[in-house]
Amino acid sequence: MSLIVEKFGGTSVGSIERINAVADHLKAKCDSGESLVVVVSAMSGETNRLLGLAKDLSAAPVTREMDVLLSTGEQVTIALLSIALQERGVNARSFTGGQVGILTDKVHGKARIQQIDDSKIRVEIDAGNIVIVAGFQGIDENGNITTLGRGGSDTSAVALAAALKADECRIYTDVNGIYTTDPRIEPEARRLDRITFEEMLELASSGAKVLQSRSVEFAGKYKIPLRVLSSFEPDAGTLISYETGEDMEQPLVSGIAYQKDEAKLTIRGIPDQPGVAHRVLGPISAANINVDIIIQNVGADGETDITFTVHRDDFESCKTLLENTAKALGATEVLGDSSIAKIAVVGVGMRSHSGVADTMFKALADEGINIQMISTSEIKIAVVIEDRYLELAVRGLHKAFGLAEA
Ligand code: ADP
Ligand code: ASP
Ligand code: MG
């Protein structure tokens, strides 16, 4: 009997009607003989609503309490889905992340899963139950509730699939697979039947929110067969493939991802000496702030400037940390810009072809868009631009790389 983990995102469980539709779907799967572990998100909009309530009380709510609050969204949907299944005569039981032994580190709001004790779920499966687990949450070693970062239910699902050695993990969402770019921005975007794991990881870590990037990391580490498909019009969706063989078509560029909520910080006029980058970035990493693109420039006067990007949510706290470092190092100034966006083109074919960067830069120039920062990996080129040009840039690049054509 195959064991499948299915995850349903916020829109897929966003109303009683949608929960009924998911329950019908799960009953049919159960009747066809699949053993099922189901992970659900909060109803669409609910996590934002809860965030708003806390922000009405405090500009910087305590992160531990935020996790207690935000995790309630998923607790509602697990119970409702379980009730809907029981109404159909299907044995189902709902559990929070902590109840099924999802152990994380202590970083509230961005916790990482460290271990999953699969014994509890196995007992339930063996008893013939559909196990419904709240996504996005776990507990730390002291029993505090933690959350895994926005979009974290994807990671709950893939991590459970890994722990249970599931035959497949299916991520049901509001689009019918992975597209060449976000179809909400480019209506000409094309659905891909398959995408390599490496490309999916680059797209997700460059902002394609259809999968949280940590979920793709987990999938790659444990080689979990992973599929993204629609809960509204189910078909085969997109398969994340681990094959790199010649039989696979290797387009130059497979997709374009973007990240809107970015910010840029610069510290100017610091001494050009060993250890300076560590002194600038060390306190930021100690505060669990993720730094993305980093550029260091040594001027003719022998002094150094360092510029880097962070998520916009971390901008103010990062600026304060940087201002403290600037004082300690005698830096000239700290500059900040929270109206930037990042855009990345991704494709395994880049390994063996040159000219992708040039096509990208020309397409942006043709739209009159200035490039502020550039970063590359073997299969990705990312640039930072002014955020108001983001949609124009996505559409221009989609066209320049001919992504609408199969
Ligand atoms: P869920 O609530 O199901 O987790 P999300 O909103 O987190 O759904 O992710 C699905 C959304 O991801 C889509 O509606 C789409 O706008 C966006 N998206 C961004 N990039 C892509 C892409 N390359 N392919 C498909 N969807 C994408
Ligand atoms: N409900 C959480 C969020 O909105 C987690 C998720 O949907 O994956 O980010
Ligand atoms: Mg999501």
Coordinates of C-alpha atoms and ligand atoms in Angstrom, one line a residue:
M1 CA 0.0 0.0 0.0
S2 CA 1.5 3.3 -1.0
L3 CA 2.0 6.1 1.6
I4 CA 1.4 9.6 0.3
V5 CA 1.8 13.0 1.9
E6 CA -0.6 15.6 0.5
K7 CA -0.4 19.3 1.5
F8 CA -3.2 21.8 0.9
G9 CA -2.4 25.5 0.9
G10 CA -4.5 28.4 2.2
T11 CA -6.7 28.9 -0.8
S12 CA -7.3 25.2 -1.0
V13 CA -8.9 25.2 2.5
G14 CA -10.0 28.8 2.4
S15 CA -13.8 28.2 2.9
I16 CA -16.2 25.5 4.0
E17 CA -16.9 24.8 0.3
R18 CA -13.1 24.2 -0.4
I19 CA -12.7 22.1 2.8
N20 CA -15.6 19.9 1.6
A21 CA -14.0 19.6 -1.9
V22 CA -10.7 18.5 -0.2
A23 CA -12.5 16.0 1.9
D24 CA -14.2 14.5 -1.2
H25 CA -10.8 14.3 -2.9
L26 CA -9.2 12.6 0.2
K27 CA -12.1 10.1 0.5
A28 CA -11.6 9.0 -3.1
K29 CA -7.8 8.6 -2.5
C30 CA -8.5 6.6 0.6
D31 CA -11.1 4.4 -1.2
S32 CA -8.5 3.7 -3.9
G33 CA -6.2 2.2 -1.2
E34 CA -3.6 5.0 -0.5
S35 CA -2.5 5.6 3.0
L36 CA -2.5 9.3 3.6
V37 CA -0.8 11.9 5.8
V38 CA -2.4 15.3 5.1
V39 CA -0.8 18.7 5.9
V40 CA -2.8 21.8 5.8
S41 CA -2.2 25.6 6.0
A42 CA -4.4 28.1 7.7
M43 CA -7.4 29.4 5.7
S44 CA -6.1 32.0 3.2
G45 CA -5.7 35.4 4.8
E46 CA -5.8 34.0 8.3
T47 CA -2.1 34.2 9.1
N48 CA -2.1 37.9 7.9
R49 CA -5.2 38.6 9.9
L50 CA -3.5 37.2 13.1
L51 CA -0.3 39.2 12.4
G52 CA -2.5 42.4 12.1
L53 CA -4.1 41.8 15.4
A54 CA -0.7 41.6 17.2
K55 CA 0.6 44.6 15.3
D56 CA -2.4 46.6 16.6
L57 CA -1.1 45.9 20.1
S58 CA 2.6 46.2 19.6
A59 CA 5.1 47.4 17.0
A60 CA 7.5 44.6 17.9
P61 CA 5.5 41.7 19.5
V62 CA 7.5 39.1 21.4
T63 CA 8.3 36.3 18.9
R64 CA 7.4 33.5 21.2
E65 CA 3.9 34.9 21.6
M66 CA 3.7 35.5 17.9
D67 CA 4.2 31.8 17.3
V68 CA 1.5 30.8 19.8
L69 CA -0.8 33.2 18.0
L70 CA 0.1 32.3 14.3
S71 CA 0.0 28.6 14.9
T72 CA -3.7 28.8 15.7
G73 CA -4.6 29.3 12.0
E74 CA -3.5 25.8 11.1
Q75 CA -5.2 24.3 14.2
V76 CA -8.6 25.5 12.9
T77 CA -8.1 23.9 9.5
I78 CA -6.9 20.5 10.7
A79 CA -10.0 20.1 13.0
L80 CA -12.4 21.3 10.2
L81 CA -10.9 18.9 7.7
S82 CA -11.1 16.0 10.1
I83 CA -14.7 16.8 10.9
A84 CA -15.5 16.9 7.2
L85 CA -13.8 13.5 6.6
Q86 CA -15.6 11.9 9.6
E87 CA -18.9 13.2 8.2
R88 CA -18.1 11.1 5.1
G89 CA -17.4 8.0 7.2
V90 CA -13.6 8.2 6.8
N91 CA -11.5 7.7 9.8
A92 CA -9.4 10.8 10.3
R93 CA -7.5 12.3 13.3
S94 CA -6.0 15.8 13.5
F95 CA -2.8 16.7 15.3
T96 CA -0.7 19.8 15.9
G97 CA 3.0 19.8 14.9
G98 CA 4.0 19.3 18.5
Q99 CA 1.6 16.4 19.0
V100 CA 3.3 14.4 16.1
G101 CA 6.8 15.2 17.4
I102 CA 8.0 17.8 14.9
L103 CA 11.0 19.1 16.9
T104 CA 12.6 22.4 15.8
D105 CA 15.3 24.8 17.0
K106 CA 14.3 27.7 19.1
V107 CA 14.3 30.5 16.5
H108 CA 10.7 31.7 16.8
G109 CA 9.3 32.8 13.4
K110 CA 12.0 31.1 11.4
A111 CA 12.5 27.8 13.1
R112 CA 14.2 24.9 11.4
I113 CA 12.9 21.3 11.8
Q114 CA 15.6 19.2 13.5
Q115 CA 13.9 15.9 14.0
I116 CA 10.5 14.2 13.5
D117 CA 9.4 11.3 15.7
D118 CA 7.4 9.3 13.2
S119 CA 6.2 6.6 15.7
K120 CA 3.0 8.5 16.6
I121 CA 1.9 8.9 13.0
R122 CA 2.7 5.3 12.2
V123 CA 0.5 4.1 15.0
E124 CA -2.4 6.2 13.5
I125 CA -1.8 5.0 10.0
D126 CA -1.6 1.4 11.1
A127 CA -5.0 1.9 12.8
G128 CA -6.4 2.9 9.4
N129 CA -6.7 6.7 10.0
I130 CA -6.0 9.5 7.7
V131 CA -3.5 11.6 9.7
I132 CA -4.1 15.4 9.4
V133 CA -1.2 17.5 10.6
A134 CA -1.0 21.3 11.1
G135 CA 1.6 22.7 8.8
F136 CA 4.0 25.6 9.6
Q137 CA 4.6 24.6 13.2
G138 CA 6.6 22.5 15.6
I139 CA 7.9 22.6 19.1
D140 CA 11.3 23.3 20.5
E141 CA 13.0 21.1 23.1
N142 CA 11.3 23.0 25.9
G143 CA 7.8 22.5 24.4
N144 CA 7.4 26.0 23.1
I145 CA 5.4 26.3 19.9
T146 CA 7.5 27.5 17.0
T147 CA 6.7 28.4 13.4
L148 CA 8.7 27.8 10.3
G149 CA 8.5 31.1 8.4
R150 CA 5.9 32.2 5.8
G151 CA 4.9 29.4 3.5
G152 CA 6.3 26.9 6.0
S153 CA 3.5 24.3 5.5
D154 CA 5.3 23.2 2.4
T155 CA 8.4 22.3 4.5
S156 CA 6.2 20.5 7.1
A157 CA 4.9 18.3 4.3
V158 CA 8.2 17.5 2.7
A159 CA 9.9 16.9 6.1
L160 CA 7.0 14.5 7.1
A161 CA 7.4 12.7 3.7
A162 CA 11.1 12.3 4.4
A163 CA 10.6 11.1 8.0
L164 CA 7.9 8.6 6.9
K165 CA 9.8 7.5 3.7
A166 CA 6.6 8.3 1.8
D167 CA 6.2 7.3 -1.9
E168 CA 5.3 10.8 -3.0
C169 CA 4.7 14.3 -1.6
R170 CA 2.0 16.3 -3.4
I171 CA 1.7 20.0 -2.8
Y172 CA -1.8 21.1 -3.8
T173 CA -2.1 24.9 -4.4
D174 CA -4.1 27.4 -6.5
V175 CA -2.0 27.0 -9.7
N176 CA -1.7 23.7 -11.6
G177 CA 2.1 23.4 -11.3
I178 CA 5.3 25.3 -11.6
Y179 CA 5.3 27.9 -14.4
T180 CA 8.1 29.7 -16.3
T181 CA 7.3 32.6 -14.0
D182 CA 4.5 33.7 -11.6
P183 CA 1.4 33.5 -13.8
R184 CA -0.1 36.3 -11.7
I185 CA 2.5 38.7 -13.2
E186 CA 2.9 37.2 -16.7
P187 CA -0.3 35.7 -18.1
E188 CA 1.8 34.2 -20.9
A189 CA 3.8 32.1 -18.4
R190 CA 3.8 28.4 -19.4
R191 CA 3.3 25.4 -17.1
L192 CA 6.3 23.0 -17.0
D193 CA 5.7 19.2 -16.8
R194 CA 9.0 18.8 -15.1
I195 CA 11.7 20.9 -13.6
T196 CA 15.0 19.8 -12.2
F197 CA 15.5 19.9 -8.5
E198 CA 18.4 22.3 -8.8
E199 CA 16.3 24.8 -10.8
M200 CA 13.4 24.5 -8.4
L201 CA 15.8 25.2 -5.5
E202 CA 17.2 28.3 -7.2
L203 CA 13.7 29.6 -8.2
A204 CA 12.3 29.0 -4.7
S205 CA 15.3 30.6 -3.0
S206 CA 15.0 33.5 -5.4
G207 CA 11.4 34.1 -4.2
A208 CA 9.1 31.9 -6.3
K209 CA 6.7 31.4 -3.4
V210 CA 4.9 28.4 -4.9
L211 CA 7.3 26.3 -2.7
Q212 CA 9.1 27.5 0.4
S213 CA 12.8 27.0 -0.4
R214 CA 13.5 24.9 2.7
S215 CA 10.9 22.4 1.5
V216 CA 12.9 22.0 -1.7
E217 CA 16.1 21.6 0.3
F218 CA 14.5 18.8 2.3
A219 CA 13.2 17.2 -0.9
G220 CA 16.7 17.2 -2.4
K221 CA 18.4 15.9 0.7
Y222 CA 16.1 12.9 0.9
K223 CA 15.2 12.6 -2.8
I224 CA 11.5 12.8 -2.1
P225 CA 9.4 12.5 -5.3
L226 CA 7.7 15.9 -5.2
R227 CA 4.8 17.2 -7.3
V228 CA 3.0 20.5 -7.4
L229 CA -0.6 20.5 -8.5
S230 CA -3.9 22.3 -8.3
S231 CA -6.6 21.4 -5.8
F232 CA -9.1 23.1 -8.1
E233 CA -8.5 21.2 -11.4
P234 CA -6.3 18.2 -10.5
D235 CA -4.0 16.8 -13.3
A236 CA -0.4 15.6 -13.3
G237 CA 0.9 19.0 -12.3
T238 CA 4.7 19.5 -12.3
L239 CA 7.1 16.9 -11.2
I240 CA 10.4 18.0 -9.5
S241 CA 12.9 15.7 -11.1
Y242 CA 16.3 14.5 -9.8
E243 CA 17.5 13.3 -13.3
T244 CA 20.2 15.2 -14.9
G245 CA 20.6 12.7 -17.8
E246 CA 20.9 13.7 -21.4
D247 CA 17.4 12.6 -22.1
M248 CA 16.2 15.7 -20.3
E249 CA 15.7 18.8 -22.3
Q250 CA 18.1 21.5 -21.0
P251 CA 16.7 24.9 -21.8
L252 CA 19.0 27.9 -21.4
V253 CA 16.5 29.5 -19.0
S254 CA 13.7 27.6 -17.4
G255 CA 12.2 30.2 -15.2
I256 CA 12.2 33.7 -13.7
A257 CA 11.7 34.4 -10.0
Y258 CA 11.4 37.6 -8.1
Q259 CA 11.4 38.9 -4.5
K260 CA 9.5 42.1 -3.8
D261 CA 10.1 42.8 -0.2
E262 CA 13.9 43.3 -0.3
A263 CA 16.0 46.1 1.2
K264 CA 19.6 47.2 0.7
L265 CA 22.1 48.5 3.2
T266 CA 25.5 50.0 2.7
I267 CA 28.3 50.7 5.2
R268 CA 30.8 53.2 3.7
G269 CA 34.4 54.1 4.5
I270 CA 35.5 51.2 6.7
P271 CA 39.2 50.1 6.8
D272 CA 40.3 47.6 4.2
Q273 CA 41.6 45.0 6.6
P274 CA 41.3 41.3 7.4
G275 CA 38.2 40.6 9.6
V276 CA 36.2 43.7 8.5
A277 CA 33.5 41.7 6.6
H278 CA 33.1 39.5 9.7
R279 CA 32.7 42.5 12.0
V280 CA 30.1 44.0 9.7
L281 CA 28.1 40.8 9.0
G282 CA 28.7 38.8 12.2
P283 CA 26.2 40.7 14.4
I284 CA 23.6 40.4 11.6
S285 CA 23.9 36.7 11.3
A286 CA 23.9 36.4 15.1
A287 CA 20.5 38.1 15.1
N288 CA 19.3 35.4 12.7
I289 CA 18.9 37.9 9.8
N290 CA 19.5 36.3 6.4
V291 CA 21.8 38.3 4.2
D292 CA 21.5 37.6 0.4
I293 CA 23.6 39.4 -2.2
I294 CA 26.8 40.9 -0.8
I295 CA 29.1 43.3 -2.7
Q296 CA 32.4 44.7 -1.4
N297 CA 34.2 47.6 -3.1
V298 CA 37.6 48.9 -2.3
G299 CA 38.0 52.6 -3.3
A300 CA 41.1 54.4 -4.5
D301 CA 41.6 55.8 -1.0
G302 CA 42.0 52.2 0.4
E303 CA 38.7 52.3 2.3
T304 CA 36.0 49.7 1.8
D305 CA 32.2 49.9 1.2
I306 CA 30.1 46.8 1.8
T307 CA 26.5 46.6 0.4
F308 CA 24.1 43.7 1.1
T309 CA 20.4 42.9 0.8
V310 CA 18.1 41.6 3.5
H311 CA 14.3 41.0 3.7
R312 CA 12.4 44.2 4.2
D313 CA 11.0 42.9 7.5
D314 CA 14.6 42.9 8.8
F315 CA 15.5 46.3 7.5
E316 CA 15.1 48.5 10.6
S317 CA 16.7 46.0 13.0
C318 CA 19.6 45.4 10.6
K319 CA 20.1 49.2 10.1
T320 CA 20.4 49.6 13.9
L321 CA 22.9 46.8 14.1
L322 CA 24.9 48.3 11.2
E323 CA 24.9 51.8 12.8
N324 CA 26.4 50.3 16.0
T325 CA 29.1 48.6 13.9
A326 CA 29.7 51.8 12.0
K327 CA 30.5 53.7 15.2
A328 CA 32.8 50.9 16.4
L329 CA 34.7 50.9 13.1
G330 CA 34.8 54.6 12.5
A331 CA 32.8 54.2 9.2
T332 CA 31.8 57.3 7.2
E333 CA 28.1 56.5 7.0
V334 CA 25.3 53.9 6.7
L335 CA 22.9 54.1 3.9
G336 CA 19.6 52.2 3.5
D337 CA 17.1 51.7 0.7
S338 CA 13.9 49.7 1.2
S339 CA 12.5 50.2 -2.3
I340 CA 14.4 47.5 -4.1
A341 CA 13.4 44.2 -5.6
K342 CA 15.4 41.2 -6.8
I343 CA 14.8 39.3 -10.0
A344 CA 16.6 36.0 -11.1
V345 CA 16.7 34.0 -14.2
V346 CA 17.4 30.3 -13.7
G347 CA 18.3 27.4 -16.0
V348 CA 20.6 24.4 -16.0
G349 CA 21.5 25.1 -19.6
M350 CA 23.5 28.1 -18.5
R351 CA 26.3 25.8 -17.4
S352 CA 27.2 25.1 -21.0
H353 CA 26.1 28.3 -22.7
S354 CA 27.4 31.8 -22.5
G355 CA 25.4 35.0 -23.3
V356 CA 22.6 34.6 -20.8
A357 CA 23.8 37.5 -18.7
D358 CA 24.1 39.7 -21.8
T359 CA 20.6 38.9 -23.0
M360 CA 19.3 39.7 -19.5
F361 CA 21.1 43.0 -19.2
K362 CA 20.1 44.1 -22.7
A363 CA 16.4 43.2 -22.0
L364 CA 16.5 45.4 -18.9
A365 CA 18.3 48.2 -20.7
D366 CA 15.6 48.1 -23.4
E367 CA 13.0 48.8 -20.7
G368 CA 15.2 51.6 -19.3
I369 CA 15.7 49.7 -16.0
N370 CA 18.9 50.4 -14.0
I371 CA 20.7 47.4 -12.5
Q372 CA 21.9 48.1 -8.9
M373 CA 23.6 44.8 -8.0
I374 CA 24.4 41.6 -9.7
S375 CA 25.0 38.1 -8.4
T376 CA 25.5 34.8 -10.2
S377 CA 25.6 31.1 -9.5
E378 CA 26.3 28.3 -11.9
I379 CA 22.7 28.2 -13.0
K380 CA 21.3 31.6 -11.9
I381 CA 21.8 35.3 -12.6
A382 CA 20.1 37.7 -10.2
V383 CA 19.9 41.5 -10.3
V384 CA 18.6 44.1 -7.9
I385 CA 16.5 46.8 -9.4
E386 CA 14.1 49.6 -8.2
D387 CA 11.0 47.8 -7.0
R388 CA 8.6 49.9 -9.1
Y389 CA 10.0 48.3 -12.3
L390 CA 9.6 44.7 -11.1
E391 CA 6.6 43.6 -13.1
L392 CA 7.9 45.3 -16.3
A393 CA 11.3 43.5 -15.8
V394 CA 9.6 40.1 -15.3
R395 CA 7.6 40.5 -18.5
G396 CA 10.5 41.9 -20.5
L397 CA 12.8 39.0 -19.5
H398 CA 10.1 36.4 -20.0
K399 CA 9.8 37.7 -23.6
A400 CA 13.6 38.1 -24.2
F401 CA 14.2 34.4 -23.3
G402 CA 11.2 33.2 -25.3
L403 CA 9.7 31.4 -22.3
A404 CA 6.1 31.5 -23.5
E405 CA 6.9 29.2 -26.4
A406 CA 7.1 25.5 -25.6
Ligands
ADP1 P1 -0.5 28.1 -1.0 O1 -1.3 28.9 -0.2 O2 -1.2 27.0 -1.7 O3 0.8 27.6 -0.3 P2 1.1 30.2 -2.4 O4 0.3 31.5 -2.6 O5 2.0 30.1 -1.2 O6 0.0 29.0 -2.3 O7 1.8 29.8 -3.7 C1 1.1 29.7 -4.9 C2 1.4 31.0 -5.7 O8 2.8 31.0 -6.1 C3 0.7 31.1 -7.0 O9 -0.6 31.5 -6.9 C4 1.6 32.0 -7.8 O10 1.1 33.3 -7.8 C5 2.9 32.0 -7.1 N1 4.0 31.7 -8.0 C6 5.2 32.4 -8.0 N2 6.0 31.9 -8.9 C7 5.4 30.8 -9.4 C8 5.8 29.9 -10.4 N3 7.0 29.9 -11.0 N4 4.9 28.9 -10.8 C9 3.7 28.9 -10.2 N5 3.3 29.7 -9.2 C10 4.1 30.7 -8.9
ASP2 N1 -0.2 29.9 7.1 C1 1.3 30.1 6.9 C2 1.5 31.3 6.0 O1 0.5 32.0 5.6 C3 2.0 28.9 6.4 C4 1.6 28.4 5.0 O2 0.6 28.8 4.5 O3 2.4 27.6 4.5 O4 2.6 31.7 5.7
MG3 MG 2.6 28.6 0.1

